[in-house]
PDB file of C-alpha atoms in Angstrom:
ATOM      1  CA  UNK X 783     156.825   0.266  85.404  1.00 39.00           C
ATOM      2  CA  UNK X 784     156.586  -3.559  87.282  1.00 44.00           C
ATOM      3  CA  UNK X 785     154.594  -6.031  84.676  1.00 45.00           C
ATOM      4  CA  UNK X 786     151.499  -6.114  86.887  1.00 49.00           C
ATOM      5  CA  UNK X 787     151.592  -2.348  88.784  1.00 49.00           C
ATOM      6  CA  UNK X 788     148.343  -3.563  90.311  1.00 64.00           C
ATOM      7  CA  UNK X 789     147.109  -6.364  91.907  1.00 79.00           C
ATOM      8  CA  UNK X 790     143.624  -7.363  92.337  1.00 87.00           C
ATOM      9  CA  UNK X 791     144.475 -11.105  94.764  1.00 87.00           C
ATOM     10  CA  UNK X 792     144.774 -11.733  98.342  1.00 88.00           C
ATOM     11  CA  UNK X 793     144.990 -15.336  99.600  1.00 84.00           C
ATOM     12  CA  UNK X 794     142.216 -16.793 100.986  1.00 83.00           C
ATOM     13  CA  UNK X 795     141.982 -20.490 103.187  1.00 79.00           C
ATOM     14  CA  UNK X 796     140.057 -22.021 100.958  1.00 78.00           C
ATOM     15  CA  UNK X 797     140.640 -21.755  97.153  1.00 80.00           C
ATOM     16  CA  UNK X 798     144.180 -19.432  97.347  1.00 77.00           C
ATOM     17  CA  UNK X 799     143.405 -16.888  95.867  1.00 83.00           C
ATOM     18  CA  UNK X 800     140.469 -15.066  95.267  1.00 91.00           C
ATOM     19  CA  UNK X 801     140.101 -11.173  93.785  1.00 93.00           C
ATOM     20  CA  UNK X 802     139.779  -8.068  96.267  1.00 94.00           C
ATOM     21  CA  UNK X 803     136.216  -6.765  96.528  1.00 95.00           C
ATOM     22  CA  UNK X 804     136.179  -3.346  95.160  1.00 94.00           C
ATOM     23  CA  UNK X 805     140.007  -2.668  93.780  1.00 93.00           C
ATOM     24  CA  UNK X 806     140.405  -0.794  91.151  1.00 91.00           C
ATOM     25  CA  UNK X 807     143.589   0.149  88.735  1.00 88.00           C
ATOM     26  CA  UNK X 808     144.840  -0.595  85.412  1.00 85.00           C
ATOM     27  CA  UNK X 809     146.064  -3.552  83.922  1.00 84.00           C
ATOM     28  CA  UNK X 810     149.672  -4.284  81.878  1.00 78.00           C
ATOM     29  CA  UNK X 811     149.287  -7.187  79.758  1.00 69.00           C
ATOM     30  CA  UNK X 812     153.287  -8.828  80.765  1.00 65.00           C
ATOM     31  CA  UNK X 813     153.238 -11.763  78.274  1.00 64.00           C
ATOM     32  CA  UNK X 814     152.640  -8.830  75.283  1.00 60.00           C
ATOM     33  CA  UNK X 815     155.204  -6.660  76.864  1.00 61.00           C
ATOM     34  CA  UNK X 816     152.907  -3.661  78.181  1.00 57.00           C
ATOM     35  CA  UNK X 817     150.858  -3.892  74.440  1.00 70.00           C
ATOM     36  CA  UNK X 818     147.556  -3.716  76.027  1.00 74.00           C
ATOM     37  CA  UNK X 819     146.756  -1.904  79.134  1.00 81.00           C
ATOM     38  CA  UNK X 820     142.594  -1.542  80.751  1.00 88.00           C
ATOM     39  CA  UNK X 821     141.283  -0.669  82.715  1.00 91.00           C
ATOM     40  CA  UNK X 822     140.127  -3.576  86.252  1.00 93.00           C
ATOM     41  CA  UNK X 823     137.286  -3.205  89.054  1.00 94.00           C
ATOM     42  CA  UNK X 824     136.290  -6.004  90.768  1.00 96.00           C
ATOM     43  CA  UNK X 825     132.884  -5.301  92.855  1.00 97.00           C
ATOM     44  CA  UNK X 826     131.869  -5.956  96.172  1.00 97.00           C
ATOM     45  CA  UNK X 827     131.354  -9.448  95.151  1.00 97.00           C
ATOM     46  CA  UNK X 828     134.522  -9.549  93.637  1.00 96.00           C
ATOM     47  CA  UNK X 829     134.230  -9.904  90.707  1.00 97.00           C
ATOM     48  CA  UNK X 830     135.273  -8.148  88.011  1.00 96.00           C
ATOM     49  CA  UNK X 831     132.081  -6.575  86.591  1.00 97.00           C
ATOM     50  CA  UNK X 832     129.706  -3.865  86.701  1.00 97.00           C
ATOM     51  CA  UNK X 833     128.064  -4.387  90.354  1.00 97.00           C
ATOM     52  CA  UNK X 834     125.134  -6.818  90.673  1.00 95.00           C
ATOM     53  CA  UNK X 835     122.950  -8.198  93.404  1.00 96.00           C
ATOM     54  CA  UNK X 836     122.460 -11.875  94.107  1.00 97.00           C
ATOM     55  CA  UNK X 837     118.593 -11.315  93.871  1.00 96.00           C
ATOM     56  CA  UNK X 838     117.806 -11.665  90.045  1.00 94.00           C
ATOM     57  CA  UNK X 839     114.546  -9.158  88.863  1.00 92.00           C
ATOM     58  CA  UNK X 840     111.810 -10.580  87.629  1.00 91.00           C
ATOM     59  CA  UNK X 841     111.755 -11.124  84.196  1.00 91.00           C
ATOM     60  CA  UNK X 842     115.322 -11.735  83.798  1.00 95.00           C
ATOM     61  CA  UNK X 843     117.369 -14.641  82.684  1.00 95.00           C
ATOM     62  CA  UNK X 844     120.793 -14.382  84.317  1.00 97.00           C
ATOM     63  CA  UNK X 845     124.271 -16.862  83.167  1.00 97.00           C
ATOM     64  CA  UNK X 846     126.484 -16.935  84.752  1.00 97.00           C
ATOM     65  CA  UNK X 847     130.307 -17.867  83.384  1.00 97.00           C
ATOM     66  CA  UNK X 848     133.107 -19.195  84.404  1.00 95.00           C
ATOM     67  CA  UNK X 849     136.403 -19.813  83.579  1.00 93.00           C
ATOM     68  CA  UNK X 850     140.385 -19.249  84.467  1.00 91.00           C
ATOM     69  CA  UNK X 851     141.895 -15.744  82.560  1.00 89.00           C
ATOM     70  CA  UNK X 852     140.185 -15.461  79.539  1.00 91.00           C
ATOM     71  CA  UNK X 853     136.866 -14.852  80.890  1.00 95.00           C
ATOM     72  CA  UNK X 854     138.193 -12.820  83.740  1.00 94.00           C
ATOM     73  CA  UNK X 855     139.372 -10.512  80.491  1.00 92.00           C
ATOM     74  CA  UNK X 856     141.730  -8.642  82.165  1.00 90.00           C
ATOM     75  CA  UNK X 857     143.803  -7.531  78.748  1.00 87.00           C
ATOM     76  CA  UNK X 858     140.453  -5.468  77.374  1.00 91.00           C
ATOM     77  CA  UNK X 859     138.867  -3.327  78.625  1.00 94.00           C
ATOM     78  CA  UNK X 860     135.180  -4.418  80.454  1.00 96.00           C
ATOM     79  CA  UNK X 861     132.326  -4.164  78.084  1.00 96.00           C
ATOM     80  CA  UNK X 862     134.637  -5.647  75.615  1.00 96.00           C
ATOM     81  CA  UNK X 863     135.435  -8.589  77.915  1.00 96.00           C
ATOM     82  CA  UNK X 864     133.381 -11.984  76.624  1.00 95.00           C
ATOM     83  CA  UNK X 865     130.500 -12.011  79.283  1.00 96.00           C
ATOM     84  CA  UNK X 866     129.522  -8.474  78.396  1.00 97.00           C
ATOM     85  CA  UNK X 867     129.717  -9.285  74.417  1.00 96.00           C
ATOM     86  CA  UNK X 868     127.608 -11.854  75.155  1.00 95.00           C
ATOM     87  CA  UNK X 869     125.283 -10.175  76.973  1.00 96.00           C
ATOM     88  CA  UNK X 870     124.743  -6.895  74.195  1.00 94.00           C
ATOM     89  CA  UNK X 871     124.774 -10.015  72.049  1.00 93.00           C
ATOM     90  CA  UNK X 872     121.621 -11.036  73.396  1.00 93.00           C
ATOM     91  CA  UNK X 873     119.664  -7.932  74.102  1.00 89.00           C
ATOM     92  CA  UNK X 874     120.198  -7.590  70.197  1.00 90.00           C
ATOM     93  CA  UNK X 875     118.454 -10.959  70.047  1.00 88.00           C
ATOM     94  CA  UNK X 876     115.369 -10.389  71.564  1.00 82.00           C
ATOM     95  CA  UNK X 877     114.991  -7.088  72.896  1.00 78.00           C
ATOM     96  CA  UNK X 878     111.675  -7.961  74.708  1.00 83.00           C
ATOM     97  CA  UNK X 879     113.832  -9.874  77.246  1.00 87.00           C
ATOM     98  CA  UNK X 880     116.064  -9.269  80.187  1.00 93.00           C
ATOM     99  CA  UNK X 881     119.590 -11.356  80.023  1.00 96.00           C
ATOM    100  CA  UNK X 882     122.091 -10.466  82.774  1.00 97.00           C
ATOM    101  CA  UNK X 883     125.451 -12.461  81.878  1.00 97.00           C
ATOM    102  CA  UNK X 884     128.297 -12.782  85.185  1.00 98.00           C
ATOM    103  CA  UNK X 885     131.711 -13.082  85.158  1.00 98.00           C
ATOM    104  CA  UNK X 886     132.925 -15.614  87.456  1.00 97.00           C
ATOM    105  CA  UNK X 887     136.630 -16.175  85.312  1.00 95.00           C
ATOM    106  CA  UNK X 888     139.162 -15.808  87.362  1.00 93.00           C
ATOM    107  CA  UNK X 889     143.373 -15.576  86.647  1.00 89.00           C
ATOM    108  CA  UNK X 890     144.483 -19.329  87.097  1.00 83.00           C
ATOM    109  CA  UNK X 891     141.343 -21.606  88.137  1.00 85.00           C
ATOM    110  CA  UNK X 892     140.960 -24.760  87.224  1.00 83.00           C
ATOM    111  CA  UNK X 893     137.808 -26.010  87.476  1.00 83.00           C
ATOM    112  CA  UNK X 894     138.598 -27.322  90.344  1.00 81.00           C
ATOM    113  CA  UNK X 895     138.027 -23.367  91.682  1.00 84.00           C
ATOM    114  CA  UNK X 896     135.500 -22.848  89.508  1.00 89.00           C
ATOM    115  CA  UNK X 897     133.910 -25.433  91.427  1.00 88.00           C
ATOM    116  CA  UNK X 898     134.785 -23.891  94.526  1.00 88.00           C
ATOM    117  CA  UNK X 899     134.137 -20.950  93.861  1.00 93.00           C
ATOM    118  CA  UNK X 900     130.320 -22.179  91.836  1.00 93.00           C
ATOM    119  CA  UNK X 901     129.676 -24.188  95.442  1.00 91.00           C
ATOM    120  CA  UNK X 902     131.233 -20.773  98.062  1.00 92.00           C
ATOM    121  CA  UNK X 903     129.307 -18.059  96.042  1.00 95.00           C
ATOM    122  CA  UNK X 904     128.577 -17.861  92.888  1.00 96.00           C
ATOM    123  CA  UNK X 905     125.029 -19.935  93.912  1.00 95.00           C
ATOM    124  CA  UNK X 906     123.567 -16.880  95.397  1.00 97.00           C
ATOM    125  CA  UNK X 907     123.459 -15.643  91.553  1.00 97.00           C
ATOM    126  CA  UNK X 908     120.640 -17.694  91.020  1.00 95.00           C
ATOM    127  CA  UNK X 909     122.068 -18.105  87.998  1.00 96.00           C
ATOM    128  CA  UNK X 910     119.441 -19.547  85.214  1.00 96.00           C
ATOM    129  CA  UNK X 911     122.247 -21.343  82.604  1.00 95.00           C
ATOM    130  CA  UNK X 912     126.099 -22.311  84.460  1.00 96.00           C
ATOM    131  CA  UNK X 913     128.916 -21.712  81.475  1.00 95.00           C
ATOM    132  CA  UNK X 914     132.179 -23.192  82.451  1.00 93.00           C
ATOM    133  CA  UNK X 915     134.251 -22.270  79.169  1.00 92.00           C
ATOM    134  CA  UNK X 916     137.282 -24.596  80.389  1.00 87.00           C
ATOM    135  CA  UNK X 917     141.284 -23.708  78.160  1.00 82.00           C
ATOM    136  CA  UNK X 918     142.540 -27.081  76.443  1.00 79.00           C
ATOM    137  CA  UNK X 919     145.164 -26.103  77.274  1.00 78.00           C
ATOM    138  CA  UNK X 920     145.861 -25.340  80.697  1.00 76.00           C
ATOM    139  CA  UNK X 921     143.294 -27.029  82.215  1.00 74.00           C
ATOM    140  CA  UNK X 922     143.638 -30.227  82.538  1.00 71.00           C
ATOM    141  CA  UNK X 923     147.368 -29.125  84.333  1.00 71.00           C
ATOM    142  CA  UNK X 924     145.707 -27.283  86.614  1.00 70.00           C
ATOM    143  CA  UNK X 925     143.407 -29.650  87.903  1.00 69.00           C
ATOM    144  CA  UNK X 926     146.391 -31.938  89.299  1.00 67.00           C
ATOM    145  CA  UNK X 927     148.715 -31.429  92.062  1.00 63.00           C
ATOM    146  CA  UNK X 928     151.432 -33.438  89.466  1.00 68.00           C
ATOM    147  CA  UNK X 929     150.554 -31.662  86.549  1.00 66.00           C
ATOM    148  CA  UNK X 930     150.183 -28.307  87.394  1.00 64.00           C
ATOM    149  CA  UNK X 931     153.128 -26.288  87.788  1.00 61.00           C
ATOM    150  CA  UNK X 932     152.184 -24.002  91.429  1.00 58.00           C
ATOM    151  CA  UNK X 933     153.324 -24.493  94.354  1.00 56.00           C
ATOM    152  CA  UNK X 934     150.676 -27.292  96.056  1.00 52.00           C
ATOM    153  CA  UNK X 935     149.925 -24.282  99.320  1.00 53.00           C
ATOM    154  CA  UNK X 936     147.754 -22.808  96.502  1.00 55.00           C
ATOM    155  CA  UNK X 937     145.892 -25.306  96.937  1.00 55.00           C
ATOM    156  CA  UNK X 938     144.975 -26.350 100.168  1.00 49.00           C
ATOM    157  CA  UNK X 939     141.298 -27.395  99.454  1.00 48.00           C
ATOM    158  CA  UNK X 940     142.734 -30.533  97.517  1.00 50.00           C
ATOM    159  CA  UNK X 941     145.537 -31.763  99.917  1.00 47.00           C
ATOM    160  CA  UNK X 942     143.752 -34.136 100.834  1.00 42.00           C
ATOM    161  CA  UNK X 943     141.640 -34.414  98.338  1.00 45.00           C
ATOM    162  CA  UNK X 944     144.224 -35.887  95.520  1.00 44.00           C
ATOM    163  CA  UNK X 945     144.704 -38.446  97.057  1.00 47.00           C
ATOM    164  CA  UNK X 946     142.058 -41.132  95.113  1.00 47.00           C
ATOM    165  CA  UNK X 947     142.064 -40.884  91.924  1.00 47.00           C
ATOM    166  CA  UNK X 948     139.535 -42.587  89.846  1.00 47.00           C
ATOM    167  CA  UNK X 949     140.190 -45.266  87.140  1.00 47.00           C
ATOM    168  CA  UNK X 950     138.688 -42.117  84.557  1.00 45.00           C
ATOM    169  CA  UNK X 951     140.997 -39.174  86.130  1.00 43.00           C
ATOM    170  CA  UNK X 952     144.311 -41.607  85.904  1.00 42.00           C
ATOM    171  CA  UNK X 953     143.231 -43.114  82.322  1.00 41.00           C
ATOM    172  CA  UNK X 954     142.588 -38.737  81.473  1.00 40.00           C
ATOM    173  CA  UNK X 955     145.722 -37.812  83.768  1.00 39.00           C
ATOM    174  CA  UNK X 956     147.690 -40.797  81.344  1.00 37.00           C
ATOM    175  CA  UNK X 957     146.366 -39.206  78.668  1.00 39.00           C
ATOM    176  CA  UNK X 958     147.736 -35.088  78.809  1.00 39.00           C
ATOM    177  CA  UNK X 959     151.307 -36.732  79.682  1.00 37.00           C
ATOM    178  CA  UNK X 960     152.161 -39.182  76.607  1.00 36.00           C
ATOM    179  CA  UNK X 961     151.430 -35.349  74.793  1.00 37.00           C
TER     180      UNK X 961
END
């Protein structure tokens, strides 16, 4: 059995890759030698989440979670994913309120692509709160072409932008390279 028997990504000229709307299958975690498997279903908007509309229901507090594989949570079933657990907990705190917590996580994205996802699509969800989950162990590298481990052609939207770095950005890059 190949480590990832089902692929959910499609090439996208702006974001490198996106999830294929309507795709479903089983994810086997290659890093754990298949110990973890989960059913994966990508909704009609290309998110690993239940079907959601862009229009928010009245009296609903909507939270959008952005992040990489930690938020996408392919290693667990959807009801065990971080966003599902938060939505459940919020509903137990105040059963008179309606909360929706959306899974905007994409495996392999850094904050650059999370920003593009928000700017191009996710803003339409009209979230009351956007939570960005930043993984310090890999997001620094995912956010700069001199630090990331993948080939630059997967990052077409940022080829020209990265030519000029701010003084603060250069300081962060220097700190990361020293560690």
